[in-house]
Amino acid sequence: GESVGLHLPTLSVQEGDNSIINCAYSNSASDYFIWYKQESGKGPQFIIDIRSNMDKRQGQRVTVLLNKTVKHLSLQIAATQPGDSAVYFCAENSGGSNYKLTFGKGTLLTVNP
Amino acid sequence: DAGVIQSPRHEVTEMGQEVTLRCKPISGHNSLFWYRQTMMRGLELLIYFNNNVPIDDSGMPEDRFSAKMPNASFSTLKIQPSEPRDSAVYFCASSFAGSNEQYFGPGTRLTVT
C-alpha cells in the first residue's frame, strides 16, 4: 500500500548549523502534510503543516518545502539548537473527511554542542 | 489547558491479563485518536472517534483490542487478553473536528511479560 517514508533515519549536526530532514511520500492524493517532533519520553508535538496547494511555508526557525512533482517533503531548521534534538516525523492526510494521518518512520536528529 | 491526559504512564502486566488505558482529551476537542508506537512499525493509528462515535477502527489489530468513548471527555482502550507482542507505547491524541492538527498525550508505556 501507499506509505510515507524517510530518506535518512539519523542526522547529526553541529549546534548553530542548519538541519534538513527529508521525507518521501507515495500517495499523490495526499492534500495535507504535517511535521511532528517527538522528544524522548513524550508524545509527538506539532511543528508545522503545509497544504498541497503550497510549495513552501515558514514558521519560527522552521521551513517546510513541498515538491509535488517528486513527492518530496522537507523540514529545514535554522540555527539548530540542542533543544531541537528529537525524532521528527512527517505525516500525510490522504484527503477525505476522516482526518486520518499516516506517519513516516521518523528521523533522529542529534545536535552536537 | 492541561493538554491530553493519559493514565497510567507505565503499565507492566503478565500475559493473559486485561489492560485498560485511559485518555482525557483536550476540552472542546471532538475528535479522538488512539495510536500505538513500536520501533518496528512506527506510529500506527488504531481507532478514530468523532463526537464519541467510532469512525475508523481498521487499525485495531484483533478482537482482543476494544475502545470506547462514553462521553466527550473520556476514552478507554482495552486489551483482553494481553500478549507480549502488545508491548508498545500507546498514545491518545485529540483535535477539533475539521482540523488536521492533532495534540498528543504523553503516552502509556505498556510492557506485557
mmCIF file of N, CA, C and O in Angstrom, chain A residues 30-88:
data_model
loop_
_atom_site.group_PDB
_atom_site.id
_atom_site.type_symbol
_atom_site.label_atom_id
_atom_site.label_comp_id
_atom_site.label_asym_id
_atom_site.label_seq_id
_atom_site.Cartn_x
_atom_site.Cartn_y
_atom_site.Cartn_z
ATOM 1 N N SER A 30 -2.666 12.768 -1.409
ATOM 2 C CA SER A 30 -2.495 13.454 -0.133
ATOM 3 C C SER A 30 -2.579 14.956 -0.331
ATOM 4 O O SER A 30 -1.959 15.505 -1.243
ATOM 5 N N ASP A 31 -3.350 15.621 0.517
ATOM 6 C CA ASP A 31 -3.556 17.057 0.341
ATOM 7 C C ASP A 31 -3.079 17.880 1.529
ATOM 8 O O ASP A 31 -3.234 19.106 1.538
ATOM 9 N N TYR A 32 -2.493 17.209 2.497
ATOM 10 C CA TYR A 32 -2.091 17.939 3.689
ATOM 11 C C TYR A 32 -0.952 17.183 4.345
ATOM 12 O O TYR A 32 -1.030 15.956 4.490
ATOM 13 N N PHE A 33 0.073 17.915 4.764
ATOM 14 C CA PHE A 33 1.259 17.291 5.357
ATOM 15 C C PHE A 33 1.632 18.024 6.637
ATOM 16 O O PHE A 33 1.481 19.241 6.739
ATOM 17 N N ILE A 34 2.128 17.243 7.596
ATOM 18 C CA ILE A 34 2.493 17.819 8.893
ATOM 19 C C ILE A 34 3.855 17.270 9.319
ATOM 20 O O ILE A 34 4.164 16.098 9.065
ATOM 21 N N TRP A 35 4.607 18.097 9.987
ATOM 22 C CA TRP A 35 5.825 17.656 10.662
ATOM 23 C C TRP A 35 5.582 17.676 12.165
ATOM 24 O O TRP A 35 5.073 18.657 12.712
ATOM 25 N N TYR A 36 5.968 16.555 12.802
ATOM 26 C CA TYR A 36 5.872 16.442 14.246
ATOM 27 C C TYR A 36 7.266 16.220 14.821
ATOM 28 O O TYR A 36 8.125 15.598 14.193
ATOM 29 N N LYS A 37 7.461 16.700 16.038
ATOM 30 C CA LYS A 37 8.700 16.495 16.785
ATOM 31 C C LYS A 37 8.379 15.660 18.018
ATOM 32 O O LYS A 37 7.424 15.949 18.728
ATOM 33 N N GLN A 38 9.180 14.627 18.248
ATOM 34 C CA GLN A 38 8.948 13.801 19.432
ATOM 35 C C GLN A 38 10.240 13.705 20.246
ATOM 36 O O GLN A 38 11.227 13.127 19.799
ATOM 37 N N GLU A 39 10.193 14.286 21.425
ATOM 38 C CA GLU A 39 11.318 14.197 22.349
ATOM 39 C C GLU A 39 11.199 12.909 23.157
ATOM 40 O O GLU A 39 10.106 12.345 23.294
ATOM 41 N N SER A 40 12.309 12.477 23.686
ATOM 42 C CA SER A 40 12.346 11.216 24.413
ATOM 43 C C SER A 40 11.348 11.210 25.571
ATOM 44 O O SER A 40 11.317 12.143 26.379
ATOM 45 N N GLY A 41 10.499 10.193 25.596
ATOM 46 C CA GLY A 41 9.537 10.039 26.680
ATOM 47 C C GLY A 41 8.306 10.893 26.565
ATOM 48 O O GLY A 41 7.491 10.950 27.495
ATOM 49 N N LYS A 42 8.135 11.557 25.426
ATOM 50 C CA LYS A 42 6.978 12.433 25.238
ATOM 51 C C LYS A 42 6.211 12.045 23.987
ATOM 52 O O LYS A 42 6.691 11.279 23.167
ATOM 53 N N GLY A 43 5.022 12.594 23.868
ATOM 54 C CA GLY A 43 4.238 12.377 22.669
ATOM 55 C C GLY A 43 4.672 13.310 21.553
ATOM 56 O O GLY A 43 5.336 14.322 21.796
ATOM 57 N N PRO A 44 4.320 12.995 20.314
ATOM 58 C CA PRO A 44 4.647 13.883 19.191
ATOM 59 C C PRO A 44 4.030 15.259 19.379
ATOM 60 O O PRO A 44 2.912 15.390 19.887
ATOM 61 N N GLN A 45 4.765 16.266 18.951
ATOM 62 C CA GLN A 45 4.324 17.647 19.081
ATOM 63 C C GLN A 45 4.292 18.289 17.703
ATOM 64 O O GLN A 45 5.270 18.220 16.953
ATOM 65 N N PHE A 46 3.195 18.922 17.365
ATOM 66 C CA PHE A 46 3.020 19.597 16.080
ATOM 67 C C PHE A 46 4.075 20.687 15.899
ATOM 68 O O PHE A 46 4.331 21.472 16.804
ATOM 69 N N ILE A 47 4.707 20.702 14.711
ATOM 70 C CA ILE A 47 5.673 21.764 14.410
ATOM 71 C C ILE A 47 5.119 22.710 13.366
ATOM 72 O O ILE A 47 5.015 23.919 13.589
ATOM 73 N N ILE A 48 4.783 22.165 12.201
ATOM 74 C CA ILE A 48 4.354 22.988 11.089
ATOM 75 C C ILE A 48 3.623 22.112 10.094
ATOM 76 O O ILE A 48 3.847 20.901 10.033
ATOM 77 N N ASP A 49 2.726 22.721 9.341
ATOM 78 C CA ASP A 49 1.974 21.964 8.344
ATOM 79 C C ASP A 49 1.992 22.707 7.013
ATOM 80 O O ASP A 49 2.397 23.869 6.925
ATOM 81 N N ILE A 50 1.570 22.007 5.977
ATOM 82 C CA ILE A 50 1.509 22.618 4.650
ATOM 83 C C ILE A 50 0.450 21.907 3.833
ATOM 84 O O ILE A 50 0.299 20.683 3.925
ATOM 85 N N ARG A 51 -0.285 22.672 3.064
ATOM 86 C CA ARG A 51 -1.296 22.085 2.191
ATOM 87 C C ARG A 51 -0.689 21.826 0.818
ATOM 88 O O ARG A 51 0.299 22.435 0.434
ATOM 89 N N SER A 52 -1.331 20.962 0.079
ATOM 90 C CA SER A 52 -0.760 20.537 -1.196
ATOM 91 C C SER A 52 -0.776 21.639 -2.248
ATOM 92 O O SER A 52 -0.103 21.527 -3.274
ATOM 93 N N ASN A 53 -1.529 22.711 -1.997
ATOM 94 C CA ASN A 53 -1.546 23.806 -2.963
ATOM 95 C C ASN A 53 -0.449 24.836 -2.680
ATOM 96 O O ASN A 53 -0.430 25.915 -3.278
ATOM 97 N N MET A 54 0.448 24.494 -1.756
ATOM 98 C CA MET A 54 1.554 25.371 -1.410
ATOM 99 C C MET A 54 2.874 24.652 -1.671
ATOM 100 O O MET A 54 2.942 23.427 -1.647
ATOM 101 N N ASP A 55 3.934 25.434 -1.913
ATOM 102 C CA ASP A 55 5.266 24.867 -2.096
ATOM 103 C C ASP A 55 6.148 25.069 -0.879
ATOM 104 O O ASP A 55 7.106 24.319 -0.647
ATOM 105 N N LYS A 56 5.827 26.094 -0.117
ATOM 106 C CA LYS A 56 6.706 26.469 0.990
ATOM 107 C C LYS A 56 5.883 27.132 2.075
ATOM 108 O O LYS A 56 4.917 27.859 1.794
ATOM 109 N N ARG A 57 6.286 26.868 3.308
ATOM 110 C CA ARG A 57 5.660 27.550 4.432
ATOM 111 C C ARG A 57 6.713 27.737 5.510
ATOM 112 O O ARG A 57 7.480 26.816 5.806
ATOM 113 N N GLN A 58 6.722 28.921 6.088
ATOM 114 C CA GLN A 58 7.733 29.234 7.097
ATOM 115 C C GLN A 58 7.106 29.441 8.452
ATOM 116 O O GLN A 58 6.031 30.012 8.587
ATOM 117 N N GLY A 59 7.834 28.966 9.474
ATOM 118 C CA GLY A 59 7.454 29.220 10.850
ATOM 119 C C GLY A 59 8.636 29.851 11.556
ATOM 120 O O GLY A 59 9.524 30.414 10.917
ATOM 121 N N GLN A 60 8.628 29.734 12.856
ATOM 122 C CA GLN A 60 9.738 30.290 13.611
ATOM 123 C C GLN A 60 10.925 29.330 13.542
ATOM 124 O O GLN A 60 10.880 28.236 14.084
ATOM 125 N N ARG A 61 11.956 29.678 12.869
ATOM 126 C CA ARG A 61 13.170 28.881 12.631
ATOM 127 C C ARG A 61 12.940 27.630 11.801
ATOM 128 O O ARG A 61 13.870 26.867 11.538
ATOM 129 N N VAL A 62 11.736 27.343 11.399
ATOM 130 C CA VAL A 62 11.468 26.155 10.587
ATOM 131 C C VAL A 62 10.793 26.537 9.277
ATOM 132 O O VAL A 62 10.024 27.496 9.219
ATOM 133 N N THR A 63 11.130 25.777 8.242
ATOM 134 C CA THR A 63 10.531 25.948 6.928
ATOM 135 C C THR A 63 10.207 24.570 6.383
ATOM 136 O O THR A 63 11.027 23.644 6.491
ATOM 137 N N VAL A 64 9.028 24.417 5.839
ATOM 138 C CA VAL A 64 8.669 23.168 5.191
ATOM 139 C C VAL A 64 8.555 23.431 3.691
ATOM 140 O O VAL A 64 7.969 24.429 3.267
ATOM 141 N N LEU A 65 9.155 22.553 2.915
ATOM 142 C CA LEU A 65 9.115 22.635 1.465
ATOM 143 C C LEU A 65 8.405 21.401 0.921
ATOM 144 O O LEU A 65 8.639 20.286 1.381
ATOM 145 N N LEU A 66 7.561 21.616 -0.053
ATOM 146 C CA LEU A 66 6.815 20.527 -0.671
ATOM 147 C C LEU A 66 7.066 20.522 -2.166
ATOM 148 O O LEU A 66 6.835 21.528 -2.840
ATOM 149 N N ASN A 67 7.538 19.397 -2.663
ATOM 150 C CA ASN A 67 7.751 19.226 -4.095
ATOM 151 C C ASN A 67 6.832 18.106 -4.566
ATOM 152 O O ASN A 67 7.134 16.917 -4.410
ATOM 153 N N LYS A 68 5.708 18.490 -5.138
ATOM 154 C CA LYS A 68 4.708 17.503 -5.530
ATOM 155 C C LYS A 68 5.150 16.705 -6.747
ATOM 156 O O LYS A 68 4.685 15.585 -6.962
ATOM 157 N N THR A 69 6.020 17.280 -7.542
ATOM 158 C CA THR A 69 6.474 16.591 -8.754
ATOM 159 C C THR A 69 7.190 15.289 -8.407
ATOM 160 O O THR A 69 6.981 14.260 -9.061
ATOM 161 N N VAL A 70 8.027 15.359 -7.375
ATOM 162 C CA VAL A 70 8.785 14.170 -6.975
ATOM 163 C C VAL A 70 8.269 13.612 -5.647
ATOM 164 O O VAL A 70 8.891 12.716 -5.078
ATOM 165 N N LYS A 71 7.150 14.139 -5.174
ATOM 166 C CA LYS A 71 6.527 13.655 -3.932
ATOM 167 C C LYS A 71 7.523 13.674 -2.776
ATOM 168 O O LYS A 71 7.783 12.652 -2.118
ATOM 169 N N HIS A 72 8.043 14.855 -2.539
ATOM 170 C CA HIS A 72 9.078 15.003 -1.523
ATOM 171 C C HIS A 72 8.734 16.170 -0.599
ATOM 172 O O HIS A 72 8.268 17.217 -1.039
ATOM 173 N N LEU A 73 9.002 15.933 0.666
ATOM 174 C CA LEU A 73 8.719 16.924 1.704
ATOM 175 C C LEU A 73 9.995 17.091 2.527
ATOM 176 O O LEU A 73 10.684 16.105 2.809
ATOM 177 N N SER A 74 10.317 18.319 2.891
ATOM 178 C CA SER A 74 11.482 18.523 3.748
ATOM 179 C C SER A 74 11.177 19.523 4.852
ATOM 180 O O SER A 74 10.308 20.389 4.701
ATOM 181 N N LEU A 75 11.903 19.356 5.939
ATOM 182 C CA LEU A 75 11.813 20.273 7.070
ATOM 183 C C LEU A 75 13.186 20.878 7.273
ATOM 184 O O LEU A 75 14.163 20.150 7.445
ATOM 185 N N GLN A 76 13.254 22.190 7.224
ATOM 186 C CA GLN A 76 14.513 22.884 7.449
ATOM 187 C C GLN A 76 14.445 23.590 8.793
ATOM 188 O O GLN A 76 13.487 24.308 9.066
ATOM 189 N N ILE A 77 15.471 23.365 9.597
ATOM 190 C CA ILE A 77 15.565 24.019 10.902
ATOM 191 C C ILE A 77 16.788 24.919 10.869
ATOM 192 O O ILE A 77 17.916 24.458 10.635
ATOM 193 N N ALA A 78 16.569 26.201 11.067
ATOM 194 C CA ALA A 78 17.668 27.167 11.046
ATOM 195 C C ALA A 78 18.330 27.264 12.419
ATOM 196 O O ALA A 78 17.662 27.155 13.451
ATOM 197 N N ALA A 79 19.659 27.445 12.394
ATOM 198 C CA ALA A 79 20.411 27.642 13.640
ATOM 199 C C ALA A 79 20.022 26.595 14.674
ATOM 200 O O ALA A 79 19.509 26.914 15.753
ATOM 201 N N THR A 80 20.262 25.350 14.337
ATOM 202 C CA THR A 80 19.826 24.234 15.180
ATOM 203 C C THR A 80 20.404 24.340 16.592
ATOM 204 O O THR A 80 21.582 24.654 16.773
ATOM 205 N N GLN A 81 19.548 24.059 17.560
ATOM 206 C CA GLN A 81 19.911 24.158 18.967
ATOM 207 C C GLN A 81 19.840 22.781 19.635
ATOM 208 O O GLN A 81 19.142 21.895 19.139
ATOM 209 N N PRO A 82 20.528 22.590 20.743
ATOM 210 C CA PRO A 82 20.455 21.301 21.445
ATOM 211 C C PRO A 82 19.023 20.871 21.747
ATOM 212 O O PRO A 82 18.712 19.673 21.713
ATOM 213 N N GLY A 83 18.156 21.826 22.007
ATOM 214 C CA GLY A 83 16.759 21.507 22.290
ATOM 215 C C GLY A 83 16.003 20.971 21.089
ATOM 216 O O GLY A 83 14.882 20.494 21.229
ATOM 217 N N ASP A 84 16.610 21.065 19.923
ATOM 218 C CA ASP A 84 15.978 20.516 18.718
ATOM 219 C C ASP A 84 16.231 19.024 18.581
ATOM 220 O O ASP A 84 15.637 18.374 17.718
ATOM 221 N N SER A 85 17.097 18.467 19.396
ATOM 222 C CA SER A 85 17.374 17.032 19.337
ATOM 223 C C SER A 85 16.102 16.258 19.647
ATOM 224 O O SER A 85 15.495 16.423 20.704
ATOM 225 N N ALA A 86 15.698 15.412 18.701
ATOM 226 C CA ALA A 86 14.435 14.676 18.840
ATOM 227 C C ALA A 86 14.259 13.797 17.608
ATOM 228 O O ALA A 86 15.093 13.813 16.697
ATOM 229 N N VAL A 87 13.195 13.042 17.581
ATOM 230 C CA VAL A 87 12.790 12.318 16.378
ATOM 231 C C VAL A 87 11.740 13.160 15.664
ATOM 232 O O VAL A 87 10.805 13.670 16.296
ATOM 233 N N TYR A 88 11.909 13.310 14.373
ATOM 234 C CA TYR A 88 11.000 14.115 13.574
ATOM 235 C C TYR A 88 10.224 13.196 12.616
ATOM 236 O O TYR A 88 10.816 12.372 11.914
#
